[in-house]
Amino acid sequence: SQELEQSPQSLIVQEGKNLTINCTSSKTLYGLYWYKQKYGEGLIFLMMLQKGGEEKSHEKITAKLDEKKQQSSLHITASQPSHAGIYLCGAPRYTGGGNKLTFGTGTQLKVEL
Amino acid sequence: KAGVTQTPRYLIKTRGQQVTLSCSPISGHRSVSWYQQTPGQGLQFLFEYFSETQRNKGNFPGRFSGRQFSNSRSEMNVSTLELGDSALYLCASTKAGGRETQYFGPGTRLLVL
């Protein structure tokens, strides 16, 4: 089984609707990254959460980290076509002075007009 | 500031051949990480280089290797290519690793026939 599970796997919403993507870890979280990917392209950094209870917002996207539950959620308010893509959560594993990211299974978001 | 660049963007090889991919990090960044993304396994960590030394390694066979040059540019090599090596290879850079955000390049799409 995957260390990081995302739900839902895919999502179709109408423009203007709100949505939430969840990321649950089977191991202790030492922070959590959220990235967005257009199909077949590189990852675009969205947000990094470092402490339990931390919440960050950027434009219409808000992410929260619940370390006790080993979960993070990403919430998009009033979705737009530009929000479409694959959302990936990544858990850092700090070893040797470096950082290995373990990624979730991804959530594909489509926004219909 | 220019982002992470990867060359080539697309590559077609046949089984048994070898391939070299290149990654130039953001100016001033000294840590480069490599990831493989496939539909079946998702996004998986390959290795990380910092100051020309491999600092972390993922669970990939010895056919996958890498190196980093004094200007922080990195290359990864895959020898004796297999069909299953077809994937999007992504590299990411940070200034020094640790609790820093990894910024990703656009990726190299490798197809093995």
mmCIF file of C-alpha atoms in Angstrom:
data_model
loop_
_atom_site.group_PDB
_atom_site.id
_atom_site.type_symbol
_atom_site.label_atom_id
_atom_site.label_comp_id
_atom_site.label_asym_id
_atom_site.label_seq_id
_atom_site.Cartn_x
_atom_site.Cartn_y
_atom_site.Cartn_z
ATOM 1 C CA SER A 1 0.000 0.000 0.000
ATOM 2 C CA GLN A 2 1.021 3.586 -0.596
ATOM 3 C CA GLU A 3 2.579 5.610 2.206
ATOM 4 C CA LEU A 4 0.577 8.671 1.146
ATOM 5 C CA GLU A 5 -2.999 8.190 0.001
ATOM 6 C CA GLN A 6 -4.933 10.960 -1.684
ATOM 7 C CA SER A 7 -8.679 11.192 -2.043
ATOM 8 C CA PRO A 8 -10.506 11.481 -4.234
ATOM 9 C CA GLN A 9 -8.462 10.052 -7.094
ATOM 10 C CA SER A 10 -10.308 12.258 -9.532
ATOM 11 C CA LEU A 11 -12.778 15.063 -9.308
ATOM 12 C CA ILE A 12 -14.971 16.912 -11.784
ATOM 13 C CA VAL A 13 -16.497 20.157 -10.540
ATOM 14 C CA GLN A 14 -18.391 22.987 -12.132
ATOM 15 C CA GLU A 15 -16.710 26.336 -12.348
ATOM 16 C CA GLY A 16 -17.365 28.355 -9.241
ATOM 17 C CA LYS A 17 -17.776 25.366 -6.924
ATOM 18 C CA ASN A 18 -15.593 24.667 -3.895
ATOM 19 C CA LEU A 19 -13.671 21.432 -3.477
ATOM 20 C CA THR A 20 -11.380 19.646 -1.040
ATOM 21 C CA ILE A 21 -8.584 17.154 -1.645
ATOM 22 C CA ASN A 22 -7.234 15.048 1.209
ATOM 23 C CA CYS A 23 -3.833 13.501 1.789
ATOM 24 C CA THR A 24 -3.364 10.872 4.510
ATOM 25 C CA SER A 25 -0.047 9.428 5.602
ATOM 26 C CA SER A 26 0.596 6.014 7.130
ATOM 27 C CA LYS A 27 3.777 7.389 8.748
ATOM 28 C CA THR A 28 4.585 10.368 10.930
ATOM 29 C CA LEU A 29 4.479 13.624 9.016
ATOM 30 C CA TYR A 30 7.313 16.115 9.399
ATOM 31 C CA GLY A 31 5.695 18.598 7.100
ATOM 32 C CA LEU A 32 3.790 18.395 3.851
ATOM 33 C CA TYR A 33 4.189 19.892 0.399
ATOM 34 C CA TRP A 34 1.479 20.472 -2.178
ATOM 35 C CA TYR A 35 2.292 20.620 -5.874
ATOM 36 C CA LYS A 36 0.212 20.952 -9.024
ATOM 37 C CA GLN A 37 1.072 19.252 -12.310
ATOM 38 C CA LYS A 38 -0.300 19.734 -15.775
ATOM 39 C CA TYR A 39 -0.325 16.400 -17.563
ATOM 40 C CA GLY A 40 3.163 15.357 -18.654
ATOM 41 C CA GLU A 41 4.815 18.487 -17.321
ATOM 42 C CA GLY A 42 6.820 19.492 -14.280
ATOM 43 C CA LEU A 43 5.479 20.164 -10.808
ATOM 44 C CA ILE A 44 4.481 23.641 -9.737
ATOM 45 C CA PHE A 45 5.013 24.372 -6.057
ATOM 46 C CA LEU A 46 1.859 25.502 -4.252
ATOM 47 C CA MET A 47 2.486 25.409 -0.512
ATOM 48 C CA MET A 48 4.617 23.922 2.217
ATOM 49 C CA LEU A 49 3.241 23.194 5.687
ATOM 50 C CA GLN A 50 5.742 22.571 8.432
ATOM 51 C CA LYS A 51 3.892 22.450 11.731
ATOM 52 C CA GLY A 52 0.795 20.713 13.000
ATOM 53 C CA GLY A 53 -2.217 22.975 12.821
ATOM 54 C CA GLU A 54 -0.564 25.216 10.251
ATOM 55 C CA GLU A 55 -2.805 26.690 7.608
ATOM 56 C CA LYS A 56 -1.659 28.596 4.539
ATOM 57 C CA SER A 57 -3.532 30.336 1.772
ATOM 58 C CA HIS A 58 -2.542 31.549 -1.655
ATOM 59 C CA GLU A 59 -5.142 33.169 -3.848
ATOM 60 C CA LYS A 60 -8.088 30.780 -3.699
ATOM 61 C CA ILE A 61 -6.208 27.758 -2.382
ATOM 62 C CA THR A 62 -5.953 26.922 1.322
ATOM 63 C CA ALA A 63 -4.014 24.031 2.818
ATOM 64 C CA LYS A 64 -4.019 22.713 6.378
ATOM 65 C CA LEU A 65 -1.885 20.191 8.214
ATOM 66 C CA ASP A 66 -3.188 17.992 11.029
ATOM 67 C CA GLU A 67 -0.127 16.181 12.352
ATOM 68 C CA LYS A 68 -2.086 14.184 14.941
ATOM 69 C CA LYS A 69 -4.280 12.676 12.263
ATOM 70 C CA GLN A 70 -1.338 12.558 9.840
ATOM 71 C CA GLN A 71 -3.468 14.325 7.287
ATOM 72 C CA SER A 72 -3.479 17.399 5.137
ATOM 73 C CA SER A 73 -6.272 18.953 3.130
ATOM 74 C CA LEU A 74 -6.228 21.305 0.161
ATOM 75 C CA HIS A 75 -9.303 23.437 -0.362
ATOM 76 C CA ILE A 76 -10.070 25.429 -3.496
ATOM 77 C CA THR A 77 -12.698 28.126 -3.293
ATOM 78 C CA ALA A 78 -14.724 29.159 -6.345
ATOM 79 C CA SER A 79 -12.866 26.887 -8.752
ATOM 80 C CA GLN A 80 -11.777 28.135 -12.170
ATOM 81 C CA PRO A 81 -10.619 26.318 -15.324
ATOM 82 C CA SER A 82 -7.058 27.380 -14.450
ATOM 83 C CA HIS A 83 -7.259 25.143 -11.357
ATOM 84 C CA ALA A 84 -7.513 22.017 -13.511
ATOM 85 C CA GLY A 85 -4.601 19.603 -13.239
ATOM 86 C CA ILE A 86 -3.154 16.912 -11.018
ATOM 87 C CA TYR A 87 -2.602 17.779 -7.378
ATOM 88 C CA LEU A 88 0.138 15.942 -5.530
ATOM 89 C CA CYS A 89 1.009 15.934 -1.866
ATOM 90 C CA GLY A 90 4.580 15.175 -0.844
ATOM 91 C CA ALA A 91 5.950 14.163 2.551
ATOM 92 C CA PRO A 92 9.555 15.097 3.294
ATOM 93 C CA ARG A 93 11.930 12.556 4.737
ATOM 94 C CA TYR A 94 14.994 14.337 6.062
ATOM 95 C CA THR A 95 18.018 12.094 5.764
ATOM 96 C CA GLY A 96 21.706 12.756 5.367
ATOM 97 C CA GLY A 97 21.126 16.487 5.439
ATOM 98 C CA GLY A 98 18.923 16.196 2.418
ATOM 99 C CA ASN A 99 15.242 15.776 1.737
ATOM 100 C CA LYS A 100 13.588 12.873 -0.060
ATOM 101 C CA LEU A 101 10.021 13.577 -1.020
ATOM 102 C CA THR A 102 7.524 10.722 -0.973
ATOM 103 C CA PHE A 103 4.528 11.590 -3.097
ATOM 104 C CA GLY A 104 0.887 10.714 -2.892
ATOM 105 C CA THR A 105 -1.103 8.982 -5.579
ATOM 106 C CA GLY A 106 -2.364 12.269 -7.027
ATOM 107 C CA THR A 107 -5.817 13.784 -7.536
ATOM 108 C CA GLN A 108 -6.882 14.756 -11.025
ATOM 109 C CA LEU A 109 -9.121 17.808 -11.065
ATOM 110 C CA LYS A 110 -11.281 18.857 -14.005
ATOM 111 C CA VAL A 111 -13.260 22.073 -13.918
ATOM 112 C CA GLU A 112 -16.236 22.283 -16.235
ATOM 113 C CA LEU A 113 -17.565 25.567 -17.559
ATOM 114 C CA LYS B 1 15.795 34.042 -12.255
ATOM 115 C CA ALA B 2 15.679 31.100 -14.637
ATOM 116 C CA GLY B 3 14.030 27.946 -13.371
ATOM 117 C CA VAL B 4 15.254 24.389 -13.458
ATOM 118 C CA THR B 5 15.984 23.243 -17.000
ATOM 119 C CA GLN B 6 16.128 19.707 -18.303
ATOM 120 C CA THR B 7 17.401 18.388 -21.602
ATOM 121 C CA PRO B 8 16.347 16.781 -23.756
ATOM 122 C CA ARG B 9 12.600 17.146 -23.278
ATOM 123 C CA TYR B 10 11.766 14.010 -25.239
ATOM 124 C CA LEU B 11 13.740 10.916 -26.021
ATOM 125 C CA ILE B 12 13.078 7.618 -27.763
ATOM 126 C CA LYS B 13 15.422 4.699 -27.191
ATOM 127 C CA THR B 14 15.336 0.960 -27.747
ATOM 128 C CA ARG B 15 15.767 -1.798 -25.200
ATOM 129 C CA GLY B 16 19.348 -2.443 -24.219
ATOM 130 C CA GLN B 17 20.559 1.060 -25.034
ATOM 131 C CA GLN B 18 21.688 3.553 -22.464
ATOM 132 C CA VAL B 19 20.588 7.142 -21.977
ATOM 133 C CA THR B 20 21.870 10.273 -20.269
ATOM 134 C CA LEU B 21 19.587 13.038 -19.070
ATOM 135 C CA SER B 22 20.731 16.467 -17.960
ATOM 136 C CA CYS B 23 19.464 18.890 -15.350
ATOM 137 C CA SER B 24 20.572 22.475 -14.684
ATOM 138 C CA PRO B 25 19.381 23.754 -11.302
ATOM 139 C CA ILE B 26 18.282 27.254 -10.429
ATOM 140 C CA SER B 27 21.285 29.553 -10.136
ATOM 141 C CA GLY B 28 22.730 29.303 -6.625
ATOM 142 C CA HIS B 29 21.116 25.948 -5.888
ATOM 143 C CA ARG B 30 23.527 23.186 -4.989
ATOM 144 C CA SER B 31 21.192 20.266 -4.331
ATOM 145 C CA VAL B 32 19.643 18.329 -7.207
ATOM 146 C CA SER B 33 17.167 15.474 -6.802
ATOM 147 C CA TRP B 34 15.863 13.134 -9.471
ATOM 148 C CA TYR B 35 12.444 11.480 -9.614
ATOM 149 C CA GLN B 36 10.773 8.983 -11.920
ATOM 150 C CA GLN B 37 7.069 9.266 -12.691
ATOM 151 C CA THR B 38 5.110 6.396 -14.227
ATOM 152 C CA PRO B 39 1.356 5.736 -14.393
ATOM 153 C CA GLY B 40 1.740 2.539 -12.359
ATOM 154 C CA GLN B 41 4.173 3.586 -9.624
ATOM 155 C CA GLY B 42 3.563 7.307 -9.479
ATOM 156 C CA LEU B 43 6.325 9.705 -8.560
ATOM 157 C CA GLN B 44 9.333 8.000 -6.972
ATOM 158 C CA PHE B 45 12.610 9.380 -5.635
ATOM 159 C CA LEU B 46 15.729 8.215 -7.454
ATOM 160 C CA PHE B 47 18.647 10.061 -5.828
ATOM 161 C CA GLU B 48 19.899 13.397 -4.563
ATOM 162 C CA TYR B 49 23.232 15.090 -5.162
ATOM 163 C CA PHE B 50 24.794 17.891 -3.169
ATOM 164 C CA SER B 51 28.234 19.355 -3.767
ATOM 165 C CA GLU B 52 29.070 16.615 -6.281
ATOM 166 C CA THR B 53 28.250 13.823 -3.775
ATOM 167 C CA GLN B 54 25.287 11.508 -3.722
ATOM 168 C CA ARG B 55 23.539 12.239 -0.440
ATOM 169 C CA ASN B 56 20.427 10.081 -0.712
ATOM 170 C CA LYS B 57 19.331 7.180 -2.837
ATOM 171 C CA GLY B 58 15.970 5.599 -3.570
ATOM 172 C CA ASN B 59 15.138 1.967 -4.258
ATOM 173 C CA PHE B 60 16.182 1.630 -7.859
ATOM 174 C CA PRO B 61 18.542 -0.888 -9.462
ATOM 175 C CA GLY B 62 22.177 -0.065 -10.129
ATOM 176 C CA ARG B 63 21.358 0.585 -13.792
ATOM 177 C CA PHE B 64 20.264 4.018 -12.616
ATOM 178 C CA SER B 65 23.165 6.275 -11.745
ATOM 179 C CA GLY B 66 23.896 9.933 -11.554
ATOM 180 C CA ARG B 67 26.528 12.507 -10.994
ATOM 181 C CA GLN B 68 26.858 16.176 -10.271
ATOM 182 C CA PHE B 69 29.404 18.609 -11.610
ATOM 183 C CA SER B 70 31.165 21.469 -9.860
ATOM 184 C CA ASN B 71 28.691 23.959 -11.383
ATOM 185 C CA SER B 72 25.848 21.945 -9.735
ATOM 186 C CA ARG B 73 24.529 20.654 -13.056
ATOM 187 C CA SER B 74 23.552 17.015 -12.788
ATOM 188 C CA GLU B 75 23.189 14.101 -15.137
ATOM 189 C CA MET B 76 21.472 10.799 -14.658
ATOM 190 C CA ASN B 77 22.248 7.716 -16.666
ATOM 191 C CA VAL B 78 20.208 4.607 -17.251
ATOM 192 C CA SER B 79 22.067 1.667 -18.730
ATOM 193 C CA THR B 80 20.611 -1.398 -20.436
ATOM 194 C CA LEU B 81 17.210 0.186 -20.881
ATOM 195 C CA GLU B 82 14.079 -1.857 -20.240
ATOM 196 C CA LEU B 83 10.541 -1.176 -21.448
ATOM 197 C CA GLY B 84 9.570 -0.371 -17.867
ATOM 198 C CA ASP B 85 12.002 2.540 -17.797
ATOM 199 C CA SER B 86 9.629 4.512 -19.994
ATOM 200 C CA ALA B 87 8.665 7.401 -17.779
ATOM 201 C CA LEU B 88 8.787 11.114 -17.136
ATOM 202 C CA TYR B 89 12.055 11.911 -15.362
ATOM 203 C CA LEU B 90 11.932 15.022 -13.235
ATOM 204 C CA CYS B 91 14.680 16.836 -11.456
ATOM 205 C CA ALA B 92 14.307 19.339 -8.650
ATOM 206 C CA SER B 93 16.699 21.739 -7.003
ATOM 207 C CA THR B 94 17.129 23.507 -3.669
ATOM 208 C CA LYS B 95 19.875 25.689 -2.284
ATOM 209 C CA ALA B 96 21.128 23.052 0.133
ATOM 210 C CA GLY B 97 18.316 20.569 0.736
ATOM 211 C CA GLY B 98 16.869 20.085 4.182
ATOM 212 C CA ARG B 99 13.698 21.999 4.939
ATOM 213 C CA GLU B 100 13.709 23.895 1.680
ATOM 214 C CA THR B 101 11.208 23.771 -1.132
ATOM 215 C CA GLN B 102 12.182 21.626 -4.091
ATOM 216 C CA TYR B 103 11.596 23.382 -7.405
ATOM 217 C CA PHE B 104 10.991 21.083 -10.318
ATOM 218 C CA GLY B 105 11.993 21.231 -13.953
ATOM 219 C CA PRO B 106 9.683 20.432 -16.888
ATOM 220 C CA GLY B 107 10.908 16.834 -17.107
ATOM 221 C CA THR B 108 12.320 14.553 -19.779
ATOM 222 C CA ARG B 109 9.859 12.128 -21.335
ATOM 223 C CA LEU B 110 11.682 8.851 -22.128
ATOM 224 C CA LEU B 111 10.071 6.219 -24.302
ATOM 225 C CA VAL B 112 11.772 2.828 -24.549
ATOM 226 C CA LEU B 113 10.746 0.679 -27.504
#
